[in-house]
PDB file of C-alpha atoms and ligand atoms in Angstrom:
ATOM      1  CA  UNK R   1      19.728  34.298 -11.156  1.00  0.00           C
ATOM      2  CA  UNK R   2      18.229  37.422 -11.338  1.00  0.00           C
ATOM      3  CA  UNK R   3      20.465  39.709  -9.910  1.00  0.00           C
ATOM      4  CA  UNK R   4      18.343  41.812  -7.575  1.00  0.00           C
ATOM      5  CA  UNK R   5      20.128  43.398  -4.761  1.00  0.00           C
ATOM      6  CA  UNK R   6      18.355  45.301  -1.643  1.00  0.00           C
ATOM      7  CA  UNK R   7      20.517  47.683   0.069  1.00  0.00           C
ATOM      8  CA  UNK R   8      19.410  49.047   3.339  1.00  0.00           C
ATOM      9  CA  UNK R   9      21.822  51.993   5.208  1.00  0.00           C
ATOM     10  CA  UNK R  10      21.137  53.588   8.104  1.00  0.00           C
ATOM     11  CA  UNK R  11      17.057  53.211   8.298  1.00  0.00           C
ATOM     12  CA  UNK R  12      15.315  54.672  11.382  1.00  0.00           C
ATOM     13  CA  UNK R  13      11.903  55.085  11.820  1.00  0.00           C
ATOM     14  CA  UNK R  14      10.108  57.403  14.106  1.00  0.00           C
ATOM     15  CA  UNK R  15       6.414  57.053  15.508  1.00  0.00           C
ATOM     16  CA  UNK R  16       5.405  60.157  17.257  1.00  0.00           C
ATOM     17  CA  UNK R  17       9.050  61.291  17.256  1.00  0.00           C
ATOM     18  CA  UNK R  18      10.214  58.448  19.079  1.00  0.00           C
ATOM     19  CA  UNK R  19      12.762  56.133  17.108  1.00  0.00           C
ATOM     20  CA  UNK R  20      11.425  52.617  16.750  1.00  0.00           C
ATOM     21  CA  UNK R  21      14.745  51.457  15.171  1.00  0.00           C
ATOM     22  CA  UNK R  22      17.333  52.992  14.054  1.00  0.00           C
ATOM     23  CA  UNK R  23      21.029  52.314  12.038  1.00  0.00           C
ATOM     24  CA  UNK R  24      19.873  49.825  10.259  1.00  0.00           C
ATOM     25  CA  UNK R  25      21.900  49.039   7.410  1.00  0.00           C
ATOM     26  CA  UNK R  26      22.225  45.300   5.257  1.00  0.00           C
ATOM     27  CA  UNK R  27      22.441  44.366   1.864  1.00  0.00           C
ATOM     28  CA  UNK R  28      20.278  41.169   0.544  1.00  0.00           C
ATOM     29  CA  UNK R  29      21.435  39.472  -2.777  1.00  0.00           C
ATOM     30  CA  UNK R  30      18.566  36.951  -4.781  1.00  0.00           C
ATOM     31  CA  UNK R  31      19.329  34.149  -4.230  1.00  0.00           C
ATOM     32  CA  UNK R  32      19.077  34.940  -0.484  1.00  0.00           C
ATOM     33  CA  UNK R  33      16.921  35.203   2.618  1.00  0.00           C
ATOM     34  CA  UNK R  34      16.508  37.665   6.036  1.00  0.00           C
ATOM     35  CA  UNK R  35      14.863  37.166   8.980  1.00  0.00           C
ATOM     36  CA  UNK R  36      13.315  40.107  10.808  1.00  0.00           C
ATOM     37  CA  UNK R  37      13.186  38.962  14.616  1.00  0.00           C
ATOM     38  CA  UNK R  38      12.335  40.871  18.055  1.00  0.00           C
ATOM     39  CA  UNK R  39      10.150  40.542  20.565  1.00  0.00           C
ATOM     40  CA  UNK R  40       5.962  42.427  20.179  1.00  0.00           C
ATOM     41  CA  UNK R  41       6.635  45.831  19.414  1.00  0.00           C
ATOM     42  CA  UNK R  42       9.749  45.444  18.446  1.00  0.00           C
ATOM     43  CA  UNK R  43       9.391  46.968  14.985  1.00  0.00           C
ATOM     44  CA  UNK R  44       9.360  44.125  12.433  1.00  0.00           C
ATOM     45  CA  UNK R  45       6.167  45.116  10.717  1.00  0.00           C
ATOM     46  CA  UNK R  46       6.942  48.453  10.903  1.00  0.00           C
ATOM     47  CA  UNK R  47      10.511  47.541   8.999  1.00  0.00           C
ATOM     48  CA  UNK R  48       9.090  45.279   6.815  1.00  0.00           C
ATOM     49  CA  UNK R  49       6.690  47.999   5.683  1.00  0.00           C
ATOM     50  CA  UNK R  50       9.288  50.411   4.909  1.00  0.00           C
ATOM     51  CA  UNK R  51      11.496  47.801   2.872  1.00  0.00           C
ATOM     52  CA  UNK R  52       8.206  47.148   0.976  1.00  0.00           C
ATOM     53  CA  UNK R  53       7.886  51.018   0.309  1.00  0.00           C
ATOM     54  CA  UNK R  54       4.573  50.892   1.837  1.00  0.00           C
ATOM     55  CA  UNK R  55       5.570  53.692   4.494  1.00  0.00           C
ATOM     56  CA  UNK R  56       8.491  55.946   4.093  1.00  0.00           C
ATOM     57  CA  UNK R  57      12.114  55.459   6.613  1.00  0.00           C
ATOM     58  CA  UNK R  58      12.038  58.795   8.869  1.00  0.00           C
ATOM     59  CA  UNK R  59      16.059  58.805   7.258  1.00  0.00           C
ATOM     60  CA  UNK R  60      18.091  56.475   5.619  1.00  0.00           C
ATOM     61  CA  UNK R  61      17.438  55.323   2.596  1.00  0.00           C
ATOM     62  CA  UNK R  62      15.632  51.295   1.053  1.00  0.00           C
ATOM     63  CA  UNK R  63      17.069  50.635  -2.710  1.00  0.00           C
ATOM     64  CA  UNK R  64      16.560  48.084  -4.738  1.00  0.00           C
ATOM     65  CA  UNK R  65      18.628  47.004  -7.871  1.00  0.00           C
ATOM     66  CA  UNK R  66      19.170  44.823 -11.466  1.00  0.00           C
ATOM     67  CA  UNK R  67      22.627  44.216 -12.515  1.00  0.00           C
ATOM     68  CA  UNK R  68      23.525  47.778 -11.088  1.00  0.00           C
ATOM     69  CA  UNK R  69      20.238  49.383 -12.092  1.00  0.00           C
ATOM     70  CA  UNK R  70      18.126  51.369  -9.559  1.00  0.00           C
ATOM     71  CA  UNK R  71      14.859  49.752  -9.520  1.00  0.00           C
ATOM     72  CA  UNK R  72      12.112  52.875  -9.519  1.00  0.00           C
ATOM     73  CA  UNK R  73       9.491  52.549  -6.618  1.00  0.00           C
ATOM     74  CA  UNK R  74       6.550  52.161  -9.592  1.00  0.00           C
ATOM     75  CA  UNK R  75       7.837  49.460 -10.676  1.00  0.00           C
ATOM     76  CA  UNK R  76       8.547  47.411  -7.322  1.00  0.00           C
ATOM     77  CA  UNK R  77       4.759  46.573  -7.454  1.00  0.00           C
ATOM     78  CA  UNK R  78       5.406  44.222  -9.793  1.00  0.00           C
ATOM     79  CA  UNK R  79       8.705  42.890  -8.216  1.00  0.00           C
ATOM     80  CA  UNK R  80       7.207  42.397  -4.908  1.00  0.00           C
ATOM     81  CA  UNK R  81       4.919  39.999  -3.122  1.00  0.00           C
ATOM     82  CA  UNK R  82       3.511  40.872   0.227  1.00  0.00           C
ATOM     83  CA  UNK R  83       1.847  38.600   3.086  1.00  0.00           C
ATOM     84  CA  UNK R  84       0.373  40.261   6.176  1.00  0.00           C
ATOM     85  CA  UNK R  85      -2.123  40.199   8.743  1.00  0.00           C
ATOM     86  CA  UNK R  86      -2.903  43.778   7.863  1.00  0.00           C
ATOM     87  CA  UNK R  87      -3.228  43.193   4.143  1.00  0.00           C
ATOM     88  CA  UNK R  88      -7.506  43.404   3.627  1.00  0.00           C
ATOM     89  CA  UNK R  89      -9.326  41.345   1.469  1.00  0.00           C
ATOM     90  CA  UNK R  90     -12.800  42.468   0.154  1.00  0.00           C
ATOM     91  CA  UNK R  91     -15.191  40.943   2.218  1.00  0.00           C
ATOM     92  CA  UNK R  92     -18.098  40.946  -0.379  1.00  0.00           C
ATOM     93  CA  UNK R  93     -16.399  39.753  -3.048  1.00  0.00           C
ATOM     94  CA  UNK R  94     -15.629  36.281  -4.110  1.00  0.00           C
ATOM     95  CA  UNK R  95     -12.030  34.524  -3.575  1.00  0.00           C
ATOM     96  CA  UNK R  96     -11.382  34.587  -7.485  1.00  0.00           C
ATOM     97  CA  UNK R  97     -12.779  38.214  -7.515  1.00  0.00           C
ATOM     98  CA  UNK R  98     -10.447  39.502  -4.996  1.00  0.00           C
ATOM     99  CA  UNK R  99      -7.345  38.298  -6.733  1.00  0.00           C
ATOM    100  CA  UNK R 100      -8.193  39.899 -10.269  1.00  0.00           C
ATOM    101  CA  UNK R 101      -9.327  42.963  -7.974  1.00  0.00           C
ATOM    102  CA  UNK R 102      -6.167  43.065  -6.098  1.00  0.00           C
ATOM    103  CA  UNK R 103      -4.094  42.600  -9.175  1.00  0.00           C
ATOM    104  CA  UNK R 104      -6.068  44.887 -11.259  1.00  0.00           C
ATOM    105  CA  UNK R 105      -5.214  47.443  -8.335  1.00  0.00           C
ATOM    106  CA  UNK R 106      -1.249  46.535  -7.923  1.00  0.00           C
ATOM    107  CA  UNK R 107      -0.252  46.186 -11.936  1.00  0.00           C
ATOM    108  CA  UNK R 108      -3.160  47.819 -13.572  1.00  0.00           C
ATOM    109  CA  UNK R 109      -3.844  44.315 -15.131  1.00  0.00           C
ATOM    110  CA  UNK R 110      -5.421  40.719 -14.101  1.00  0.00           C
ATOM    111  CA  UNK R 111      -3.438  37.764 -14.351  1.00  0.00           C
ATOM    112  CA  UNK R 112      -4.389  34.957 -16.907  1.00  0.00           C
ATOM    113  CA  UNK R 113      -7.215  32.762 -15.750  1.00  0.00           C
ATOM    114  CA  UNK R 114      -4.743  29.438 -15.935  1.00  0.00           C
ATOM    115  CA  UNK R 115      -2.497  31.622 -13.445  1.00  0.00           C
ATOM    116  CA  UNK R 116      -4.990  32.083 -11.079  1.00  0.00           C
ATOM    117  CA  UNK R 117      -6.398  28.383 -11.273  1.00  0.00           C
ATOM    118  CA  UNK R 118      -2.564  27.222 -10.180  1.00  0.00           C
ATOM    119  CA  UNK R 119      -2.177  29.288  -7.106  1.00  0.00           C
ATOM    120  CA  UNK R 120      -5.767  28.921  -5.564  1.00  0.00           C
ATOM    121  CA  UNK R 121      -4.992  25.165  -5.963  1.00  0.00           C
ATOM    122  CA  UNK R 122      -1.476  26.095  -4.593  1.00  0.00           C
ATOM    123  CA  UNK R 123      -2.829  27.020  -1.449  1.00  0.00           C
ATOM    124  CA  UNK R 124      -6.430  24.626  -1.724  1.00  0.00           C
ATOM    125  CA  UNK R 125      -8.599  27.163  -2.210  1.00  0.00           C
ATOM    126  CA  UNK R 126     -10.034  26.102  -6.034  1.00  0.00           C
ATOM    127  CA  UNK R 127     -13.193  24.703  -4.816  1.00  0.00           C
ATOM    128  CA  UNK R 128     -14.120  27.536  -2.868  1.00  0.00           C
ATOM    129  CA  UNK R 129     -12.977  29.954  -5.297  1.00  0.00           C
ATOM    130  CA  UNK R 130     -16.762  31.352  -5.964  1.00  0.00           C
ATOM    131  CA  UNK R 131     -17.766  32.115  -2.870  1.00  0.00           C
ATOM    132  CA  UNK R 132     -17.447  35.309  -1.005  1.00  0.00           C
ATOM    133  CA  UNK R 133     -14.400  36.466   1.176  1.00  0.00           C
ATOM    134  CA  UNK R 134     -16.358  37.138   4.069  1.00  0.00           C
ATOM    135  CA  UNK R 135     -17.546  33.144   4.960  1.00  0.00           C
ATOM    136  CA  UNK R 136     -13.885  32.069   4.889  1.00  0.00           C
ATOM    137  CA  UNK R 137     -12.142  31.354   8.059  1.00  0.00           C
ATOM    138  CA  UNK R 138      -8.863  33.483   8.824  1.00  0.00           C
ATOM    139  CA  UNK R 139      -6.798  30.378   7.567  1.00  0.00           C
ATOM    140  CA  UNK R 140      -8.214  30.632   4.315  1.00  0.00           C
ATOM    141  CA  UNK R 141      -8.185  34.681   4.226  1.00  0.00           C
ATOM    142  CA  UNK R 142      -4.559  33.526   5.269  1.00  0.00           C
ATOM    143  CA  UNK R 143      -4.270  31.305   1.983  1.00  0.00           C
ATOM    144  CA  UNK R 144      -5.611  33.609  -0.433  1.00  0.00           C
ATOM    145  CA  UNK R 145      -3.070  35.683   0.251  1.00  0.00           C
ATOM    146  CA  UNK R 146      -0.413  33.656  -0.509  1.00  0.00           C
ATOM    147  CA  UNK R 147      -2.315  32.917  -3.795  1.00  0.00           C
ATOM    148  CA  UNK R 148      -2.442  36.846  -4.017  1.00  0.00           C
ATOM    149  CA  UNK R 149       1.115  37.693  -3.392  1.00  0.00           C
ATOM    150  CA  UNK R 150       2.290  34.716  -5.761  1.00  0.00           C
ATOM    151  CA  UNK R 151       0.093  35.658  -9.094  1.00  0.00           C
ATOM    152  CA  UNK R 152       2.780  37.721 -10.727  1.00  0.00           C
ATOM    153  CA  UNK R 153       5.853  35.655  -9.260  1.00  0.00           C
ATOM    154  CA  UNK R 154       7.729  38.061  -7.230  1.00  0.00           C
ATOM    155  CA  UNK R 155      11.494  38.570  -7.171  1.00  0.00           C
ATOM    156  CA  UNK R 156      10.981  39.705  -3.707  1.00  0.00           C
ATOM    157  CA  UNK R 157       8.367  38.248  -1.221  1.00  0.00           C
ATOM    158  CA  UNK R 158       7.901  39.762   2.226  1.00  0.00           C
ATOM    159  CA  UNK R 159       5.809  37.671   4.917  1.00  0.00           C
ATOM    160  CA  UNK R 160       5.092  39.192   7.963  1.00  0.00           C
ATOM    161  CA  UNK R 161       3.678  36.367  10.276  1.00  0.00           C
ATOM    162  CA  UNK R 162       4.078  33.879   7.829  1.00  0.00           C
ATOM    163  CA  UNK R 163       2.088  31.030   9.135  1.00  0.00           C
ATOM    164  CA  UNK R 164      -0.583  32.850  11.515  1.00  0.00           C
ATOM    165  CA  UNK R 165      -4.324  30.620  11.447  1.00  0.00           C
ATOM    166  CA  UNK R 166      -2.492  28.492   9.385  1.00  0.00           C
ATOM    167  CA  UNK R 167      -3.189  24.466   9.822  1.00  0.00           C
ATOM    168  CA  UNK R 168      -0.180  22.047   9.223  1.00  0.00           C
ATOM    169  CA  UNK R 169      -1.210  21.566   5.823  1.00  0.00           C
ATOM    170  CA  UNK R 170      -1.211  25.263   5.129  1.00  0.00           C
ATOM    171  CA  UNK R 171       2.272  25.328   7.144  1.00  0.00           C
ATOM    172  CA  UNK R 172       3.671  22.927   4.803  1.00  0.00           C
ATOM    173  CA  UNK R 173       2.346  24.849   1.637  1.00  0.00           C
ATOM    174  CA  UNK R 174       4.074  27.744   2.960  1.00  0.00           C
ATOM    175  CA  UNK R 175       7.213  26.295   3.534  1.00  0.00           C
ATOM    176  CA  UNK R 176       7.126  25.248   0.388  1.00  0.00           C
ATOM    177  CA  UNK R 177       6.910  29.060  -1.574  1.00  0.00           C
ATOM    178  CA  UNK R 178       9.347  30.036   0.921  1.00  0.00           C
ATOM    179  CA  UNK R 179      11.881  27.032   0.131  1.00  0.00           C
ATOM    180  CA  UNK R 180      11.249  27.983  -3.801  1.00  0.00           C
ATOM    181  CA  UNK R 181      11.453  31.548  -3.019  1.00  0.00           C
ATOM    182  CA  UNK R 182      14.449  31.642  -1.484  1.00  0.00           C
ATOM    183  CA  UNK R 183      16.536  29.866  -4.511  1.00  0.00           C
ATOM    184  CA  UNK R 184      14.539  32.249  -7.080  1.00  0.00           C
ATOM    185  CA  UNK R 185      15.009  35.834  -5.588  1.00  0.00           C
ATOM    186  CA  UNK R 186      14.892  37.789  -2.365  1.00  0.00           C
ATOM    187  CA  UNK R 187      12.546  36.395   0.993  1.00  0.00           C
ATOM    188  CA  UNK R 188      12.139  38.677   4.129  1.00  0.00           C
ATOM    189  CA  UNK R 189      10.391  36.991   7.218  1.00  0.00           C
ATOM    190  CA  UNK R 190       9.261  39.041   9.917  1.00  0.00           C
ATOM    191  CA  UNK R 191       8.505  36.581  12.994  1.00  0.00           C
ATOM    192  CA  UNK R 192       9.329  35.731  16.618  1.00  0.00           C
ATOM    193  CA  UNK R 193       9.040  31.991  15.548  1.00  0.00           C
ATOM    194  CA  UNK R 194      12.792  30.889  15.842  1.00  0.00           C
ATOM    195  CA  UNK R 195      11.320  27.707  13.569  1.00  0.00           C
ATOM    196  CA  UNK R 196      10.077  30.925  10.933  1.00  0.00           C
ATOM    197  CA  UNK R 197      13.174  32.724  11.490  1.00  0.00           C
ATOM    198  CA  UNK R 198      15.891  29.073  10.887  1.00  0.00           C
ATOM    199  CA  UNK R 199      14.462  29.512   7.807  1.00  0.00           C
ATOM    200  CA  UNK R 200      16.502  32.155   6.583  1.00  0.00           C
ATOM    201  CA  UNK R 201      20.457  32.530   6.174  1.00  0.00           C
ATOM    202  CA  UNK R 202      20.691  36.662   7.716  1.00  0.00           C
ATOM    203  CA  UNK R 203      19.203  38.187   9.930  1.00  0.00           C
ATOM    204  CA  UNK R 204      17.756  41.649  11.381  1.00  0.00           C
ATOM    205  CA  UNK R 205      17.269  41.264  15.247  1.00  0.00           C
ATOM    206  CA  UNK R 206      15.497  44.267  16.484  1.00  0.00           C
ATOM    207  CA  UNK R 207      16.256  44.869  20.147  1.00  0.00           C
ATOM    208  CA  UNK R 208      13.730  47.566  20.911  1.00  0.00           C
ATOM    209  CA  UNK R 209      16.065  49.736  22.039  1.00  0.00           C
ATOM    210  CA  UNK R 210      15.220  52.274  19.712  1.00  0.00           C
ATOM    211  CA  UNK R 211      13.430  54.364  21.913  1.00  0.00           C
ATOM    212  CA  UNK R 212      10.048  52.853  21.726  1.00  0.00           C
ATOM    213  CA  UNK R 213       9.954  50.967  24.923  1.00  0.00           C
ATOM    214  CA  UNK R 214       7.282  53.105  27.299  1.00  0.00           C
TER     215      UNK R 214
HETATM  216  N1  ATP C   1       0.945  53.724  12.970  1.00  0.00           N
HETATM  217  C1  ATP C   1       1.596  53.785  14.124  1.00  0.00           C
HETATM  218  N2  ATP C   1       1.532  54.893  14.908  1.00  0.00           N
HETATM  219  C2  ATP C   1       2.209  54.960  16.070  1.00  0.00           C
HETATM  220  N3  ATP C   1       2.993  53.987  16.540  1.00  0.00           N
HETATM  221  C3  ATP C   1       3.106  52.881  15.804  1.00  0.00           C
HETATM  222  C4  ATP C   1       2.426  52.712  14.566  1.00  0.00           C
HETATM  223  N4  ATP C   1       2.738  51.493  14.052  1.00  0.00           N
HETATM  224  C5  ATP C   1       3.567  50.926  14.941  1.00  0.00           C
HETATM  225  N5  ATP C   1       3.799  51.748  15.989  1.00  0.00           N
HETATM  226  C6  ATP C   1       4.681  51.481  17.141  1.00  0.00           C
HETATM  227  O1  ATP C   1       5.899  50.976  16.661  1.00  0.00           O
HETATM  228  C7  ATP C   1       6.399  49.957  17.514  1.00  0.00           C
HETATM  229  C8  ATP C   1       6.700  48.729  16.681  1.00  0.00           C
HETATM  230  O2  ATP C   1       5.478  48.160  16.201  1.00  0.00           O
HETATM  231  P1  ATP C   1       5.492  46.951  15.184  1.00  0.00           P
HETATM  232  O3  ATP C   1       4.082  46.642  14.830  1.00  0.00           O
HETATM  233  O4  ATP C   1       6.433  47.247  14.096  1.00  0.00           O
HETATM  234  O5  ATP C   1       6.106  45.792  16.082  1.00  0.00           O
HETATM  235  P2  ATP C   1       6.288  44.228  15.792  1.00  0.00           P
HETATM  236  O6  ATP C   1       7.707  43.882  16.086  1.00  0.00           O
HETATM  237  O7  ATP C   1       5.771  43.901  14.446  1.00  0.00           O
HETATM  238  O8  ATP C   1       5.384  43.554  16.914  1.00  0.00           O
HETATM  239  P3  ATP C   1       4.525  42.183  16.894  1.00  0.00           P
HETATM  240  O9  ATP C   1       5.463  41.061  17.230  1.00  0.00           O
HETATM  241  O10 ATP C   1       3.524  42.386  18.001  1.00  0.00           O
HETATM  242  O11 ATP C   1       3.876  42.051  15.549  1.00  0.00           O
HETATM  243  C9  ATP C   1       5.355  49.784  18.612  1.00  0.00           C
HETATM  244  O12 ATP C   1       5.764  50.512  19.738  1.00  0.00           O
HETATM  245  C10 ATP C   1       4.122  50.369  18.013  1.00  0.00           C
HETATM  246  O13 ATP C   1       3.278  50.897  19.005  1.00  0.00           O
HETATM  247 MG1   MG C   2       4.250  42.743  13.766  1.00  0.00          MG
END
């Protein structure tokens, strides 16, 4: 048990000064697991960005703590795993490349080589781990970022769309991390998959009604 606690009170956040939700509030304890449902444009990437710290809560306020102790945002990078269809991969660079690249990027260091030879053949990839980003097909793009957001074995993994272009192999590699995951530490899954969402004990169900609807 690692102790980590999220604690979430009263998020909004505003797009063009229009709330897209708002009074929000939840706290998530590792071991545990949250769904983030709603229908398209409901706001689940846009929450799941702001618990990630990748874009700030118009007000309210995202913390994260050990045993009591505020976790800084600095070091949530290497706390946190994150899978999205937004994330980019570098297109000209090989599979392997792009994972030291990525990692070199989020903890200023590359993982050891045995580390990243157990999550490419985590999610398959091994074989194909020479050749460039930009010949694989969206399921493996898909794959490598699992491998990515796995490398430094997050206490907290976010996946936003957690099995888009994924084949039922890949499916069952995901479910999987997120069955290990969610005994380790903390697992958010934004999705309108009620399958993707039964895998998780709480949930967020975002109604829309924040404002955004046009
Ligand atoms: N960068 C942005 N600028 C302006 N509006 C935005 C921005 N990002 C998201 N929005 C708006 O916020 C709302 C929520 O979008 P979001 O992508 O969070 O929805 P979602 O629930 O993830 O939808 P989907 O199921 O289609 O992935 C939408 O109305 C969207 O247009
Ligand atoms: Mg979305």
């Amino acid at each position: 048990m690692n102790g980590i606690r999220l604690q979430v009170t009263d998020l909004r956040r505003d797009f063009n000064r229009r709330p897209v939700f708002q009074g929000i509030s939840f706290a998530l304890d590792a071991p545990g697991s949250l769904a983030v449902t709603g229908l398209n444009g409901a706001g689940k990437s846009t929450l799941i960005k702001v618990l990630a710290g990748a874009i700030g809560p118009t007000t309210g306020t995202v913390a994260y703590q050990r045993a009591g102790v505020p976790i800084e945002i600095d070091a949530l990078r290497h706390e946190l795993g994150f899978v999205s269809p937004y994330l980019n991969l570098y297109d000209e660079f090989s599979a392997e490349e792009n994972l030291r690249l990525l990692s070199r990027i989020r903890s200023g260091n590359e993982p050891a080589s045995v580390t990243i030879e157990r999550r490419m053949k985590q999610v398959n990839l091994w074989n194909r781990r020479h050749d460039d980003v930009g010949t694989f097909s969206s399921g493996m793009k898909q794959r490598l970022k699992y491998a990515f957001a796995l490398l430094h074995e997050p206490t907290v993994l976010m996946l936003d769309e957690p099995t888009s272009n994924l084949d039922a192999e890949g499916i069952a590699v995901v479910e999987a991390i997120v069955a290990e995951q969610k005994e380790r530490g903390i697992l958010i899954v934004a999705t309108n998959d009620e399958s993707e969402a039964a895998w998780c004990t709480a949930r967020v169900h975002l109604s829309g009604s924040g404002g955004n609807k046009r």
